[in-house]
Amino acid sequence: MKVAVYPGSFDPITKGHEDIIKRAAKVFDELIVVVSVNPDKKGLFDIPERVELIKRVVKPYANVKVESFDGLVINYMKTHDIKVIIKGLRAMSDFEYEFQMALINNKLDSSVETLFMMTNTEYSFLSSSAVKQTAMFGGCIKGLVPDEILNDVIKKVGNRR
Ligand code: ADP
């Protein structure tokens, strides 16, 4: 069975993430979305909340699972004996960071491959931080995050203001 892991912060899941999930789920027998803790990023949603939001969005995709992991993605891969990491690429700026991560992960475990999927042009500008900022200043985020979680984001940001 071909299994892949799609790791990220997903704070919150955006339409860009959903698009990568949808496409990767067609290529692999099983796709596991792994919400990993990024100490460099200040969170809006806590990890269990992010997992719950993603689960709601991926409900229609029978071969997509959602989990969280506190630690290096490569350790998650080892523990579960999975060999493919999926990453999305939006722009050159993503490339530099992702290139470094892929090389480090390869150094840590050369049996794991990182595969990149290009963003859908429609979502090339989209990031979780852009969604948070837009919502924080009262901008409309419809079309930026999946409809299933739209109100959760608006409510959460409202509570923080
Ligand atoms: P961000 O907080 O920047 O949105 P995440 O850490 O949650 O990013 O992203 C997880 C993965 O999803 C990364 O590989 C990232 O490059 C990818 N990704 C994020 N947004 C998009 C998008 N709009 N299109 C394609 N890939 C994306």
Coordinates of N, CA and C and ligand atoms in Angstrom, one line a residue:
M1 N 0.8 -1.2 0.0 CA 0.0 0.0 0.0 C 0.9 1.3 0.0
K2 N 0.6 2.2 -0.9 CA 1.3 3.4 -1.0 C 0.8 4.5 0.0
V3 N 1.6 4.8 1.0 CA 1.1 5.8 2.0 C 2.0 7.0 2.0
A4 N 1.4 8.2 2.2 CA 2.3 9.4 2.3 C 1.8 10.3 3.5
V5 N 2.7 11.1 3.9 CA 2.4 12.0 5.0 C 2.4 13.4 4.5
Y6 N 1.4 14.2 4.9 CA 1.4 15.6 4.5 C 1.5 16.4 5.8
P7 N 2.7 16.9 6.2 CA 2.9 17.6 7.4 C 2.8 19.1 7.3
G8 N 2.4 19.7 8.4 CA 2.4 21.2 8.4 C 1.8 21.7 9.7
S9 N 1.7 23.1 9.8 CA 1.1 23.6 11.0 C -0.4 23.7 10.9
F10 N -0.9 24.0 9.7 CA -2.4 24.0 9.4 C -3.1 24.8 10.5
D11 N -2.7 26.1 10.6 CA -3.3 26.9 11.7 C -3.9 28.2 11.1
P12 N -5.1 28.1 10.5 CA -5.9 26.9 10.2 C -5.6 26.3 8.8
I13 N -6.3 25.2 8.5 CA -6.3 24.6 7.2 C -6.9 25.6 6.2
T14 N -6.2 25.8 5.0 CA -6.7 26.8 4.0 C -7.2 26.0 2.8
K15 N -7.8 26.7 1.8 CA -8.2 26.1 0.6 C -6.9 25.5 -0.2
G16 N -5.8 26.2 0.0 CA -4.5 25.7 -0.6 C -4.1 24.4 0.0
H17 N -4.2 24.2 1.3 CA -3.9 22.9 1.9 C -4.9 21.9 1.4
E18 N -6.2 22.2 1.4 CA -7.2 21.3 1.0 C -7.0 20.8 -0.5
D19 N -6.6 21.7 -1.3 CA -6.3 21.4 -2.7 C -5.2 20.3 -2.8
I20 N -4.1 20.5 -2.0 CA -3.0 19.6 -2.0 C -3.5 18.2 -1.5
I21 N -4.2 18.3 -0.4 CA -4.8 17.0 0.1 C -5.6 16.2 -0.9
K22 N -6.5 17.0 -1.6 CA -7.4 16.3 -2.5 C -6.6 15.7 -3.7
R23 N -5.5 16.4 -4.1 CA -4.7 15.9 -5.2 C -3.8 14.7 -4.8
A24 N -3.2 14.9 -3.6 CA -2.3 13.8 -3.1 C -3.1 12.5 -2.8
A25 N -4.3 12.7 -2.4 CA -5.1 11.5 -2.0 C -5.5 10.7 -3.2
K26 N -5.4 11.3 -4.4 CA -5.7 10.6 -5.7 C -4.4 9.8 -6.1
V27 N -3.3 10.2 -5.6 CA -2.0 9.5 -6.0 C -1.6 8.4 -5.1
F28 N -2.0 8.6 -3.8 CA -1.6 7.5 -2.8 C -2.8 6.8 -2.3
D29 N -2.6 5.5 -1.8 CA -3.7 4.7 -1.3 C -4.2 5.3 0.0
E30 N -3.2 5.9 0.8 CA -3.6 6.5 2.0 C -2.7 7.8 2.2
L31 N -3.4 8.9 2.7 CA -2.7 10.1 3.0 C -2.9 10.5 4.4
I32 N -1.9 10.7 5.2 CA -2.0 11.1 6.6 C -1.6 12.5 6.7
V33 N -2.5 13.4 7.1 CA -2.2 14.8 7.3 C -1.7 14.8 8.8
V34 N -0.5 15.3 9.0 CA 0.1 15.3 10.3 C 0.3 16.8 10.7
V35 N -0.5 17.2 11.8 CA -0.3 18.5 12.3 C 0.9 18.5 13.3
S36 N 1.9 19.2 12.9 CA 3.1 19.2 13.7 C 3.3 20.5 14.4
V37 N 3.9 20.5 15.5 CA 4.1 21.7 16.3 C 5.3 22.4 15.8
N38 N 5.1 23.7 15.3 CA 6.2 24.5 14.9 C 6.5 25.6 15.9
P39 N 7.6 25.4 16.6 CA 8.0 26.4 17.7 C 8.2 27.8 17.2
D40 N 8.4 27.9 15.9 CA 8.7 29.3 15.3 C 7.4 30.0 15.1
K41 N 6.2 29.3 15.0 CA 5.0 29.9 14.7 C 4.1 30.0 15.9
K42 N 3.6 31.3 16.1 CA 2.6 31.5 17.2 C 1.3 31.0 16.8
G43 N 0.6 30.1 17.6 CA -0.6 29.5 17.1 C -1.9 30.3 17.4
L44 N -2.8 30.2 16.5 CA -4.2 30.7 16.8 C -5.0 29.6 17.4
F45 N -5.1 28.5 16.7 CA -5.8 27.3 17.2 C -4.8 26.4 17.9
D46 N -5.3 25.7 19.0 CA -4.4 24.7 19.6 C -4.4 23.4 18.7
I47 N -3.5 22.5 19.0 CA -3.3 21.4 18.1 C -4.6 20.5 18.0
P48 N -5.2 20.1 19.1 CA -6.5 19.3 18.9 C -7.5 20.0 18.1
E49 N -7.6 21.4 18.3 CA -8.6 22.1 17.5 C -8.3 22.1 16.0
R50 N -7.0 22.2 15.6 CA -6.6 22.1 14.2 C -6.9 20.8 13.6
V51 N -6.7 19.7 14.4 CA -7.0 18.4 14.0 C -8.5 18.2 13.7
E52 N -9.3 18.8 14.6 CA -10.7 18.6 14.5 C -11.2 19.4 13.2
L53 N -10.7 20.6 13.0 CA -11.1 21.3 11.8 C -10.7 20.6 10.5
I54 N -9.5 20.0 10.5 CA -9.1 19.3 9.3 C -9.9 18.1 9.1
K55 N -10.2 17.4 10.2 CA -11.1 16.2 10.1 C -12.4 16.5 9.4
R56 N -12.9 17.6 9.8 CA -14.2 18.0 9.2 C -14.1 18.3 7.7
V57 N -13.0 18.9 7.3 CA -12.8 19.2 5.9 C -12.5 18.0 5.1
V58 N -11.8 17.0 5.6 CA -11.4 15.8 4.8 C -12.4 14.7 4.9
K59 N -13.5 14.9 5.6 CA -14.6 13.9 5.7 C -14.9 13.2 4.4
P60 N -15.0 13.9 3.3 CA -15.4 13.3 2.0 C -14.3 12.4 1.5
Y61 N -13.1 12.5 1.9 CA -12.0 11.7 1.3 C -11.7 10.5 2.2
A62 N -12.2 9.4 1.8 CA -12.1 8.1 2.6 C -10.7 7.7 3.0
N63 N -9.8 8.0 2.1 CA -8.4 7.5 2.4 C -7.5 8.6 3.0
V64 N -8.1 9.6 3.6 CA -7.3 10.6 4.3 C -7.5 10.5 5.8
K65 N -6.4 10.4 6.5 CA -6.4 10.4 8.0 C -5.8 11.7 8.6
V66 N -6.1 12.0 9.8 CA -5.5 13.2 10.4 C -5.0 12.9 11.8
E67 N -3.7 13.3 12.0 CA -3.1 13.0 13.3 C -2.3 14.2 13.7
S68 N -1.8 14.2 14.9 CA -0.9 15.3 15.3 C 0.4 14.6 15.8
F69 N 1.5 15.4 15.8 CA 2.7 14.8 16.3 C 3.6 15.9 16.8
D70 N 4.2 15.7 18.0 CA 5.0 16.7 18.6 C 6.5 16.2 18.5
G71 N 7.2 16.8 17.5 CA 8.5 16.3 17.3 C 8.9 16.4 15.8
L72 N 10.0 15.8 15.5 CA 10.5 15.9 14.1 C 9.6 15.0 13.2
V73 N 9.2 15.5 12.0 CA 8.4 14.7 11.1 C 9.1 13.4 10.8
I74 N 10.4 13.5 10.7 CA 11.2 12.3 10.3 C 11.0 11.2 11.3
N75 N 10.8 11.5 12.6 CA 10.6 10.5 13.6 C 9.2 9.9 13.5
Y76 N 8.3 10.7 13.1 CA 6.9 10.2 12.9 C 7.0 9.1 11.8
M77 N 7.8 9.5 10.7 CA 7.9 8.6 9.6 C 8.5 7.2 10.0
K78 N 9.6 7.3 10.8 CA 10.3 6.1 11.3 C 9.3 5.3 12.2
T79 N 8.6 5.9 13.1 CA 7.7 5.2 14.0 C 6.7 4.4 13.2
H80 N 6.1 5.1 12.1 CA 5.0 4.4 11.4 C 5.5 3.7 10.1
D81 N 6.8 3.8 9.9 CA 7.4 3.1 8.7 C 6.7 3.6 7.4
I82 N 6.7 4.9 7.3 CA 6.2 5.5 6.0 C 7.3 6.2 5.3
K83 N 7.4 6.2 4.0 CA 8.5 6.6 3.3 C 8.4 7.8 2.4
V84 N 7.2 8.4 2.4 CA 7.0 9.6 1.5 C 6.4 10.8 2.3
I85 N 7.1 11.9 2.1 CA 6.5 13.2 2.7 C 6.1 14.0 1.5
I86 N 4.9 14.6 1.6 CA 4.3 15.5 0.5 C 4.4 16.9 1.1
K87 N 5.0 17.8 0.2 CA 5.0 19.2 0.6 C 4.4 20.0 -0.6
G88 N 3.8 21.1 -0.2 CA 3.2 22.0 -1.3 C 4.2 23.1 -1.5
L89 N 4.3 23.6 -2.8 CA 5.1 24.7 -3.1 C 4.3 25.8 -3.7
R90 N 4.5 27.0 -3.1 CA 3.7 28.2 -3.6 C 4.6 29.1 -4.5
A91 N 5.8 29.4 -3.9 CA 6.6 30.4 -4.6 C 8.1 30.0 -4.4
M92 N 9.0 30.8 -4.9 CA 10.4 30.6 -4.7 C 10.7 30.7 -3.2
S93 N 10.1 31.5 -2.5 CA 10.3 31.6 -1.1 C 10.1 30.3 -0.3
D94 N 9.0 29.6 -0.7 CA 8.8 28.3 -0.2 C 9.9 27.3 -0.5
F95 N 10.4 27.5 -1.8 CA 11.3 26.5 -2.3 C 12.6 26.4 -1.4
E96 N 13.1 27.6 -1.1 CA 14.4 27.7 -0.3 C 14.2 26.9 1.0
Y97 N 13.1 27.2 1.7 CA 12.9 26.6 3.0 C 12.6 25.1 2.9
E98 N 11.8 24.7 1.9 CA 11.4 23.3 1.8 C 12.6 22.5 1.3
F99 N 13.5 23.1 0.4 CA 14.7 22.5 -0.1 C 15.6 22.1 1.1
Q100 N 15.8 23.1 2.0 CA 16.6 22.8 3.2 C 16.0 21.7 4.0
M101 N 14.7 21.8 4.3 CA 14.0 20.8 5.1 C 14.2 19.4 4.5
A102 N 14.0 19.3 3.1 CA 14.0 18.0 2.5 C 15.5 17.4 2.6
L103 N 16.5 18.3 2.5 CA 17.9 17.8 2.5 C 18.2 17.4 4.0
I104 N 17.7 18.1 4.9 CA 17.9 17.7 6.3 C 17.3 16.4 6.6
N105 N 16.0 16.3 6.2 CA 15.3 15.0 6.4 C 16.0 13.8 5.7
N106 N 16.5 14.1 4.5 CA 17.2 13.1 3.8 C 18.5 12.6 4.5
K107 N 19.1 13.6 5.1 CA 20.4 13.4 5.9 C 20.0 12.5 7.1
L108 N 18.9 12.8 7.7 CA 18.5 12.1 8.9 C 18.0 10.7 8.6
D109 N 17.3 10.5 7.4 CA 16.9 9.2 7.0 C 16.8 9.2 5.5
S110 N 17.7 8.6 4.9 CA 17.8 8.6 3.4 C 16.7 7.7 2.7
S111 N 16.0 6.9 3.5 CA 15.0 6.0 2.9 C 13.7 6.8 2.8
V112 N 13.6 8.0 3.3 CA 12.4 8.8 3.2 C 12.5 9.8 2.0
E113 N 11.6 9.8 1.1 CA 11.6 10.8 0.0 C 10.6 11.9 0.2
T114 N 11.0 13.2 -0.1 CA 10.1 14.3 -0.1 C 9.6 14.6 -1.5
L115 N 8.3 14.6 -1.7 CA 7.8 14.9 -3.0 C 7.0 16.2 -3.0
F116 N 7.2 17.1 -4.0 CA 6.6 18.4 -4.0 C 5.5 18.5 -5.0
M117 N 4.4 19.1 -4.6 CA 3.3 19.4 -5.5 C 3.2 20.9 -5.6
M118 N 3.0 21.3 -6.9 CA 2.9 22.8 -7.1 C 1.5 23.2 -6.7
T119 N 1.4 24.4 -6.2 CA 0.2 25.0 -5.8 C -0.7 25.1 -7.0
N120 N -2.0 25.1 -6.8 CA -3.0 25.5 -7.8 C -2.8 27.0 -7.9
T121 N -2.7 27.6 -9.1 CA -2.5 29.0 -9.3 C -3.5 29.8 -8.5
E122 N -4.7 29.3 -8.4 CA -5.8 30.0 -7.6 C -5.4 30.3 -6.2
Y123 N -4.5 29.4 -5.6 CA -4.2 29.5 -4.2 C -2.7 29.9 -4.0
S124 N -2.0 30.3 -5.0 CA -0.6 30.5 -4.8 C -0.2 31.6 -3.8
F125 N -1.2 32.5 -3.6 CA -0.9 33.6 -2.6 C -1.4 33.3 -1.2
L126 N -1.9 32.1 -1.0 CA -2.6 31.8 0.2 C -1.8 31.1 1.3
S127 N -1.8 31.7 2.5 CA -1.1 31.0 3.6 C -2.0 31.1 4.8
S128 N -1.7 30.3 5.8 CA -2.5 30.4 7.1 C -2.3 31.8 7.7
S129 N -1.1 32.3 7.6 CA -0.8 33.6 8.3 C -1.6 34.7 7.5
A130 N -1.7 34.6 6.2 CA -2.5 35.6 5.5 C -3.9 35.6 5.8
V131 N -4.5 34.4 6.0 CA -5.9 34.2 6.5 C -6.1 34.9 7.8
K132 N -5.1 34.6 8.7 CA -5.3 35.1 10.1 C -5.2 36.6 10.1
Q133 N -4.3 37.2 9.3 CA -4.2 38.7 9.3 C -5.4 39.3 8.7
T134 N -5.9 38.7 7.6 CA -7.0 39.3 6.9 C -8.2 39.2 7.9
A135 N -8.4 38.1 8.6 CA -9.6 38.0 9.5 C -9.4 38.9 10.7
M136 N -8.2 39.1 11.1 CA -7.9 39.9 12.3 C -8.3 41.4 12.0
F137 N -8.2 41.8 10.8 CA -8.5 43.2 10.4 C -9.9 43.3 9.8
G138 N -10.7 42.2 10.0 CA -12.1 42.3 9.6 C -12.3 42.0 8.1
G139 N -11.3 41.5 7.4 CA -11.5 41.3 5.9 C -12.2 40.0 5.7
C140 N -12.8 39.8 4.5 CA -13.6 38.6 4.2 C -12.7 37.4 3.9
I141 N -12.8 36.3 4.6 CA -12.0 35.2 4.3 C -12.7 34.0 3.6
K142 N -13.9 34.4 3.1 CA -14.7 33.3 2.4 C -13.9 33.0 1.1
G143 N -13.8 31.8 0.8 CA -13.0 31.4 -0.4 C -11.5 31.1 -0.1
L144 N -11.1 31.6 1.1 CA -9.7 31.4 1.5 C -9.5 30.1 2.3
V145 N -10.6 29.9 3.2 CA -10.6 28.7 4.0 C -11.8 27.8 3.6
P146 N -11.8 26.5 3.8 CA -13.0 25.7 3.4 C -14.2 26.2 4.2
D147 N -15.4 26.2 3.5 CA -16.6 26.7 4.1 C -16.9 26.1 5.4
E148 N -16.6 24.8 5.6 CA -16.9 24.0 6.8 C -16.3 24.7 8.0
I149 N -15.2 25.5 7.9 CA -14.5 26.0 9.0 C -14.5 27.5 9.1
L150 N -15.2 28.1 8.1 CA -15.2 29.6 8.0 C -15.6 30.3 9.3
N151 N -16.7 29.8 9.9 CA -17.2 30.4 11.1 C -16.3 30.2 12.3
D152 N -15.7 29.1 12.4 CA -14.7 28.8 13.5 C -13.6 29.8 13.5
V153 N -13.1 30.1 12.3 CA -11.9 31.0 12.2 C -12.4 32.4 12.6
I154 N -13.5 32.9 12.0 CA -14.0 34.2 12.3 C -14.3 34.3 13.8
K155 N -14.9 33.3 14.4 CA -15.2 33.3 15.9 C -13.9 33.4 16.7
K156 N -12.9 32.6 16.3 CA -11.7 32.5 17.1 C -10.9 33.8 17.0
V157 N -10.8 34.4 15.8 CA -10.1 35.7 15.7 C -10.9 36.7 16.5
G158 N -12.2 36.7 16.4 CA -13.0 37.7 17.2 C -12.7 37.6 18.7
N159 N -12.6 36.4 19.2 CA -12.3 36.2 20.6 C -10.9 36.8 21.0
R160 N -10.0 36.8 20.0 CA -8.6 37.2 20.3 C -8.5 38.7 20.2
R161 N -9.4 39.4 19.6 CA -9.2 40.9 19.3 C -9.5 41.7 20.6
Ligands
ADP1 P1 1.5 28.0 6.1 O1 1.3 28.3 7.6 O2 2.6 28.8 5.5 O3 0.2 28.1 5.4 P2 1.9 25.1 6.7 O4 3.1 24.8 7.5 O5 0.6 24.9 7.4 O6 2.0 26.5 6.0 O7 1.9 24.3 5.3 C1 2.0 22.9 5.2 C2 2.4 22.6 3.8 O8 1.4 23.1 2.9 C3 3.7 23.2 3.3 O9 4.3 22.2 2.5 C4 3.3 24.4 2.5 O10 4.2 24.7 1.5 C5 2.0 23.9 1.9 N1 1.1 24.9 1.5 C6 0.6 25.9 2.3 N2 -0.3 26.7 1.7 C7 -0.3 26.3 0.4 C8 -0.9 26.7 -0.8 N3 -1.7 27.8 -0.8 N4 -0.7 26.0 -2.0 C9 0.1 24.9 -1.9 N5 0.8 24.4 -0.8 C10 0.6 25.1 0.3

